[in-house]
mmCIF file of C-alpha atoms in Angstrom:
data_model
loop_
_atom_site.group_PDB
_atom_site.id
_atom_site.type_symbol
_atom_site.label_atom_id
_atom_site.label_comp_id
_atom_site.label_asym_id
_atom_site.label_seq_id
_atom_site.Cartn_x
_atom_site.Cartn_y
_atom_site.Cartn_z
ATOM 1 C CA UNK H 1 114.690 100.871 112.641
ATOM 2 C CA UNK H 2 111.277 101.425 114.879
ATOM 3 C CA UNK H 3 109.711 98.526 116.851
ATOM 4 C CA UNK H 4 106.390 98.574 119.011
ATOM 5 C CA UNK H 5 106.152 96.334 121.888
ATOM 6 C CA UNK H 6 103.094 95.139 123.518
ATOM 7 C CA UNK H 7 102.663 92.610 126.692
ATOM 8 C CA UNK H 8 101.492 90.821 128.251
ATOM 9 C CA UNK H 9 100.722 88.935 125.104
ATOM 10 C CA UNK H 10 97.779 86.899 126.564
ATOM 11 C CA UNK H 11 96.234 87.545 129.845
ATOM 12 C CA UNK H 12 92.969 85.853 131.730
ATOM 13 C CA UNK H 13 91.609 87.777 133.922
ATOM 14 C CA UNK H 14 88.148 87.563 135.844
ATOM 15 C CA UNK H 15 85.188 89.886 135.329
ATOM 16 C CA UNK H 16 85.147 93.418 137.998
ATOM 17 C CA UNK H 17 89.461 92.583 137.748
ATOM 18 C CA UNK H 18 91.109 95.987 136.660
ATOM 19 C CA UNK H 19 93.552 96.145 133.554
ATOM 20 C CA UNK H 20 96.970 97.127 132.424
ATOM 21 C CA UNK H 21 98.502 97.009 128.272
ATOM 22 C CA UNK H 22 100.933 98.531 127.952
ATOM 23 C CA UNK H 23 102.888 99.280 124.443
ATOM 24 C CA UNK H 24 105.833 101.438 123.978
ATOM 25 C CA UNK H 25 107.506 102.138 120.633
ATOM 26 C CA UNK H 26 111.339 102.573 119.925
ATOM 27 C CA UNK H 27 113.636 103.825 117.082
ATOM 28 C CA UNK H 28 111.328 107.023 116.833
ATOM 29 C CA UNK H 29 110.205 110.046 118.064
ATOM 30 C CA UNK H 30 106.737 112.060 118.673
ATOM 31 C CA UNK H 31 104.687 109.044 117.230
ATOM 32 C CA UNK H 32 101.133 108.786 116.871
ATOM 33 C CA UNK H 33 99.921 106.004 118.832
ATOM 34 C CA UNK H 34 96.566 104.248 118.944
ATOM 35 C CA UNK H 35 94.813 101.868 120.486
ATOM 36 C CA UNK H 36 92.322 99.043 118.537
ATOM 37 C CA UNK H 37 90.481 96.157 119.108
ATOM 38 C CA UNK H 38 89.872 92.985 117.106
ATOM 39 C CA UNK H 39 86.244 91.276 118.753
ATOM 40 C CA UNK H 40 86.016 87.708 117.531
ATOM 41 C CA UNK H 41 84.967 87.357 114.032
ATOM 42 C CA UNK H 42 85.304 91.004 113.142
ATOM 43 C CA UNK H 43 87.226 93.678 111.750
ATOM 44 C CA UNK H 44 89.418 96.287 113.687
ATOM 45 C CA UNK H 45 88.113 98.616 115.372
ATOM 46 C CA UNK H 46 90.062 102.185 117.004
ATOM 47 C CA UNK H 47 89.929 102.316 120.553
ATOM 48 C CA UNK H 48 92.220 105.447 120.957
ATOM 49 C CA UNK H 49 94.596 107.811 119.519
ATOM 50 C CA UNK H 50 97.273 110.049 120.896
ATOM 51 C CA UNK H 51 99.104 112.885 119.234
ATOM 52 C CA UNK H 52 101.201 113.348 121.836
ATOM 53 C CA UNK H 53 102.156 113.052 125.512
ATOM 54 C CA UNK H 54 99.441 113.350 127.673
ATOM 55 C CA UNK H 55 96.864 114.064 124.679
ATOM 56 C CA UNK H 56 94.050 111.032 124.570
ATOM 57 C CA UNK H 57 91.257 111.204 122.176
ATOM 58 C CA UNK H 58 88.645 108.556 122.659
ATOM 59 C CA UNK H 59 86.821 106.788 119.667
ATOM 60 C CA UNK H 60 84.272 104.986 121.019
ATOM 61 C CA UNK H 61 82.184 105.312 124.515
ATOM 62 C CA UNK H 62 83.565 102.336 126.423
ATOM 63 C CA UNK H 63 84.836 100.484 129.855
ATOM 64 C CA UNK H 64 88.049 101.335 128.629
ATOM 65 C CA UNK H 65 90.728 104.538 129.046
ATOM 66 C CA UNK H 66 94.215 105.014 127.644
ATOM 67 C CA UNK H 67 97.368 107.528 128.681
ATOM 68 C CA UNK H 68 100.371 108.340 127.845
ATOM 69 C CA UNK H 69 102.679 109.205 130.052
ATOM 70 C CA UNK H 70 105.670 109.549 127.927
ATOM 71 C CA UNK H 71 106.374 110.098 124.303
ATOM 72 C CA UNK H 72 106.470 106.601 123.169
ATOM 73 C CA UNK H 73 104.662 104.908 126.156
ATOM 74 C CA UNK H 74 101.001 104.187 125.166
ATOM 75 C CA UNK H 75 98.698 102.432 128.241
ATOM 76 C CA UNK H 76 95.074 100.375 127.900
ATOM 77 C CA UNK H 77 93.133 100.380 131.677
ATOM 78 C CA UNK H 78 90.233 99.274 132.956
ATOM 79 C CA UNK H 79 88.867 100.121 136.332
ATOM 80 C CA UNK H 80 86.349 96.665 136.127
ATOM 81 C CA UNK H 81 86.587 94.263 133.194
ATOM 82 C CA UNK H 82 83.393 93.202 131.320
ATOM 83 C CA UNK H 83 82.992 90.556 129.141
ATOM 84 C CA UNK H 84 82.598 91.968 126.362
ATOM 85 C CA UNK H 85 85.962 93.534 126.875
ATOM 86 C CA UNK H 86 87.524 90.310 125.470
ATOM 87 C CA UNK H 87 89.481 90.622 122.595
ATOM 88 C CA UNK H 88 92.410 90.887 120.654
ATOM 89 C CA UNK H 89 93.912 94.436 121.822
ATOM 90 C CA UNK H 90 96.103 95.860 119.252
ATOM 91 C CA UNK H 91 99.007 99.265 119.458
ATOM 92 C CA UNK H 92 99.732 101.003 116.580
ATOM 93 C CA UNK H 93 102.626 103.938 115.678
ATOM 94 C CA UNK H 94 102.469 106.194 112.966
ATOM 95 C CA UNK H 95 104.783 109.078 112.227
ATOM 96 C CA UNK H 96 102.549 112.099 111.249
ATOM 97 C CA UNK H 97 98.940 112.536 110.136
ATOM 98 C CA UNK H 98 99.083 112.653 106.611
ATOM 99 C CA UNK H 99 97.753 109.635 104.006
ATOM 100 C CA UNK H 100 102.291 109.158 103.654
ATOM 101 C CA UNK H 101 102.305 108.257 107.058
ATOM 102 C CA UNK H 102 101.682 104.546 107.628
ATOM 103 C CA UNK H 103 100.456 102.723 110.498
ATOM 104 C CA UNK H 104 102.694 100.076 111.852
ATOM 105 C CA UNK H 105 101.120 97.433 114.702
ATOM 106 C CA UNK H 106 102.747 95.438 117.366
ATOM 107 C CA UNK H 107 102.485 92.034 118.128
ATOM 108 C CA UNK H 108 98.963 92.447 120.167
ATOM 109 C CA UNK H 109 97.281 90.927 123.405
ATOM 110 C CA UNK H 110 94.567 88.096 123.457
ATOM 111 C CA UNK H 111 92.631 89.439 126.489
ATOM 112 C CA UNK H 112 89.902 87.147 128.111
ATOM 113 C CA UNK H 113 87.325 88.037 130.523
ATOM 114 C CA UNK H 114 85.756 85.313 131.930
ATOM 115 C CA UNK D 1 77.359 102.238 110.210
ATOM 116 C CA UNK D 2 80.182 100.210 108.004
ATOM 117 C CA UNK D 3 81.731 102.769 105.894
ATOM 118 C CA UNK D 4 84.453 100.544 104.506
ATOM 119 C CA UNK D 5 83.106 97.138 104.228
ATOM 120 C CA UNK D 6 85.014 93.237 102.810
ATOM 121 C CA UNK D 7 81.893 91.673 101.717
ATOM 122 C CA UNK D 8 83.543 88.140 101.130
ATOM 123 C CA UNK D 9 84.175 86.888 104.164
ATOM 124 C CA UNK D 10 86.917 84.188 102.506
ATOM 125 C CA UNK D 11 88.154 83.123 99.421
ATOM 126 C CA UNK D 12 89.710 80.159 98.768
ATOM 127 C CA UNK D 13 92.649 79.598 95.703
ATOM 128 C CA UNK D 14 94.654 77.327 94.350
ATOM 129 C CA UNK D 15 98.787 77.930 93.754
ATOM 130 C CA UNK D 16 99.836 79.744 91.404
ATOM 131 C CA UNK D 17 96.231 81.376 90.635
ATOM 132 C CA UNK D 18 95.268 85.240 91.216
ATOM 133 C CA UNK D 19 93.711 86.418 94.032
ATOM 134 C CA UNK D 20 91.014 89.067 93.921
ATOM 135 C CA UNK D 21 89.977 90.734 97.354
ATOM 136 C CA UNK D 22 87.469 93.325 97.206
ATOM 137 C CA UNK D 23 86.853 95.989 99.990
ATOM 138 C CA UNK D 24 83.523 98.494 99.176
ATOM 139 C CA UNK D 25 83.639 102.155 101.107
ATOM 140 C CA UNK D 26 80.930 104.940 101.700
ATOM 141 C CA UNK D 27 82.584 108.082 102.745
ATOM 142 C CA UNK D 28 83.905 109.979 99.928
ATOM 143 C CA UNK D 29 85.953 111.910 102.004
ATOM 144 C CA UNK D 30 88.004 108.750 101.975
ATOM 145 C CA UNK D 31 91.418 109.813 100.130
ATOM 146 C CA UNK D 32 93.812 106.684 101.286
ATOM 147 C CA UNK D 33 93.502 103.083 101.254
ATOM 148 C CA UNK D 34 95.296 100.527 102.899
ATOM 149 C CA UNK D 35 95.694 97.181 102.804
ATOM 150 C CA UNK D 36 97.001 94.643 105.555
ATOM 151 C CA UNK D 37 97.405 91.073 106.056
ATOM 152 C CA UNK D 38 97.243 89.022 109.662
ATOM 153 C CA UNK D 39 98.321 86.191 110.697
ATOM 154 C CA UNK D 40 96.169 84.175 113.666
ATOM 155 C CA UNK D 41 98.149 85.811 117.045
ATOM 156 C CA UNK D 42 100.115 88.265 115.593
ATOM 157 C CA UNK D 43 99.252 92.107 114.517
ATOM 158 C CA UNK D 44 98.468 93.497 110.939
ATOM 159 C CA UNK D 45 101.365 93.950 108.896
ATOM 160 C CA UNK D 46 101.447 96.699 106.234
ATOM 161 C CA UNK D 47 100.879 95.225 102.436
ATOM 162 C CA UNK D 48 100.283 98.532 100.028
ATOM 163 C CA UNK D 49 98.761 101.102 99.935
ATOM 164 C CA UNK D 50 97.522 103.362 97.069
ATOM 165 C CA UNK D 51 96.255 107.304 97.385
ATOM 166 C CA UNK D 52 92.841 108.850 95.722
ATOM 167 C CA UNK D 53 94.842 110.269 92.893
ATOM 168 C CA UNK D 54 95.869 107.366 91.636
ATOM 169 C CA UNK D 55 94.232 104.095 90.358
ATOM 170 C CA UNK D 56 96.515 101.393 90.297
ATOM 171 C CA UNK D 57 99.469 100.246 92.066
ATOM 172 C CA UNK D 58 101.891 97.997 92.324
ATOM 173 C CA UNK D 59 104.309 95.938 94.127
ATOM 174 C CA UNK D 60 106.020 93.390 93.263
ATOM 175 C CA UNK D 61 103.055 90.215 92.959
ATOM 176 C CA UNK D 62 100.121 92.524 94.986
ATOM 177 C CA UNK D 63 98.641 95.385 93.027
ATOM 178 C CA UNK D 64 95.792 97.604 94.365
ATOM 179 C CA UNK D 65 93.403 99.231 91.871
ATOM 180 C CA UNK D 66 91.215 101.632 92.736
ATOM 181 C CA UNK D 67 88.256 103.076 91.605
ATOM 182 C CA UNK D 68 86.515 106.454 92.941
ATOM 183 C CA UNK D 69 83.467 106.365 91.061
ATOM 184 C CA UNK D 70 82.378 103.313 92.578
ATOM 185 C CA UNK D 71 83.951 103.794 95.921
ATOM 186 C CA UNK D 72 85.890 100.152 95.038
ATOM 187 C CA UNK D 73 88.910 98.998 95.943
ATOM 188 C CA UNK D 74 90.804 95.455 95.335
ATOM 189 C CA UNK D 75 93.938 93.789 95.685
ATOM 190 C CA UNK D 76 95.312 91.415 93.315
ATOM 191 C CA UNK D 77 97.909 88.642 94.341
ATOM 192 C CA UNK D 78 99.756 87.200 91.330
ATOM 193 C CA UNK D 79 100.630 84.299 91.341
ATOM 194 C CA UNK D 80 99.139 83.377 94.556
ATOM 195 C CA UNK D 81 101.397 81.424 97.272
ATOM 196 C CA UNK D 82 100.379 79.286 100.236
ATOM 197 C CA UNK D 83 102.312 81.821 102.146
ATOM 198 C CA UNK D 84 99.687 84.374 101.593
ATOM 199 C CA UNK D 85 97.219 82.344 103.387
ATOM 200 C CA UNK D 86 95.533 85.197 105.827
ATOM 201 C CA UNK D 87 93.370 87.450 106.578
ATOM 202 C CA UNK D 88 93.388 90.783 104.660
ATOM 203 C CA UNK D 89 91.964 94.055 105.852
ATOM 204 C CA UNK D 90 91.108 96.917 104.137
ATOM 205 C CA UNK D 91 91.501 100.296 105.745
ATOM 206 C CA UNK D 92 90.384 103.717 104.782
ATOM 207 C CA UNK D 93 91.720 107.283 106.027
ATOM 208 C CA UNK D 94 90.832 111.101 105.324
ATOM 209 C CA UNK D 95 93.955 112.661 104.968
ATOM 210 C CA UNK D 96 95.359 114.415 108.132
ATOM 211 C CA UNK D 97 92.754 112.767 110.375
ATOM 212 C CA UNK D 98 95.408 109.921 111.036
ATOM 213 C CA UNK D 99 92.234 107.422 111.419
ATOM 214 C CA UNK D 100 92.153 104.505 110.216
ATOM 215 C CA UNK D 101 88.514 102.738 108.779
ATOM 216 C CA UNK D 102 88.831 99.235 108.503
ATOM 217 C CA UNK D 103 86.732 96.402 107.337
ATOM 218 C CA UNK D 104 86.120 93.342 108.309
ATOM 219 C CA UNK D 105 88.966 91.553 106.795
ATOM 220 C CA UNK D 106 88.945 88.629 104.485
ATOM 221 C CA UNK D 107 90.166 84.739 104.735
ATOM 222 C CA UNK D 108 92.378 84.340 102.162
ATOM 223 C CA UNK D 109 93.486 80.292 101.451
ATOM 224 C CA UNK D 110 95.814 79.340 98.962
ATOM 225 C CA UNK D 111 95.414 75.514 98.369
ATOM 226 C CA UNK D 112 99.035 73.960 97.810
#
């Protein structure tokens, strides 16, 4: 069976501080992978999505970036944090592009920029 | 611009009771809906989902119904459990974009 692993699964970190999530997926191959954020008090919103290694496409203009450096390796970074990059970060999988193909989420990662 | 959109930000029900969550969308290229449920901490986990050229379905106590001519979509929960208590998101996708729309989710209680 696939799993998706995210950590850390809470970090602090200071404002101008640089960032790392990283998520990686198992039990498949060639996933989709994307990237969303939960703000407090609102829905979920995509981030990024990757079709495959080394393919990013970005959703929203942002503080943010994402790569992947192998097939089922999917990576959040920020050069500075803001604060309004707090959040609730979460990684997704999917196995193709078509309305069969189901998104499944890991656990997430309660980021806070102070 | 909200193209799929939970207008209810919680409901509140007692045991035993159905559940009605509603989720409105705009973009009629829409042709998949989605619904999750979330617990506080954790990530969405995958409820039902139900395609354009259908209108209802149904899994065991959650059923989705949709309708196209109103761009509508809800999910039923019956009977309801205090288990269910969560938040439930509704998500939209154009096929073969692999893009997820969701909304802003909805509190769901279930009062023992």
């Amino acid at each position: 069976s696939q799993t998706i692993h995210q950590w850390p699964a809470t970090l602090v970190q200071p404002v101008g501080s640089p960032l790392s999530l990283e998520c990686t997926v198992e039990g498949t191959s060639n996933p989709n992978l994307y990237w969303y954020r939960q703000a407090a008090g609102r829905g979920l919103q995509l981030l990024f999505y990757s079709v495959g290694i080394g393919q990013i496409s970005s959703e929203v203009p942002q503080n943010l970036s994402a790569s992947r450096p192998q097939d089922r390796q999917f990576i959040l970074s920020s050069k500075k944090l803001l604060l309004s990059d707090s959040g609730f970060y979460l990684c997704a999988w999917s196995q193709g592009l078509t309305y069969a193909d189901t998104q499944y989420f890991g656990p997430g990662t309660r980021l806070t920029v102070l | 611009d909200q193209q799929v959109k939970q207008n209810s930000p919680s409901l509140s029900v007692q045991e035993g009771r159905i559940s009605i969550l509603n989720c409105d969308y705009t973009n009629s290229m829409f042709d998949y809906f989605l619904w999750y449920k979330k617990y506080p901490a954790e990530g969405p986990t995958f409820l039902i989902s139900i395609s354009s050229i259908k209108d209802k379905n149904e899994d065991g106590r959650f059923t989705v119904f949709l309708n196209k001519s109103a761009k509508h979509l809800s999910l039923h929960i019956v009977p309801s459990q205090p288990g269910d208590s969560a938040v439930y998101f509704c998500a939209a996708s154009a096929e073969f974009t692999g893009k997820l729309i969701f909304g802003q989710g909805t509190t769901l209680q279930v009062k023992p």
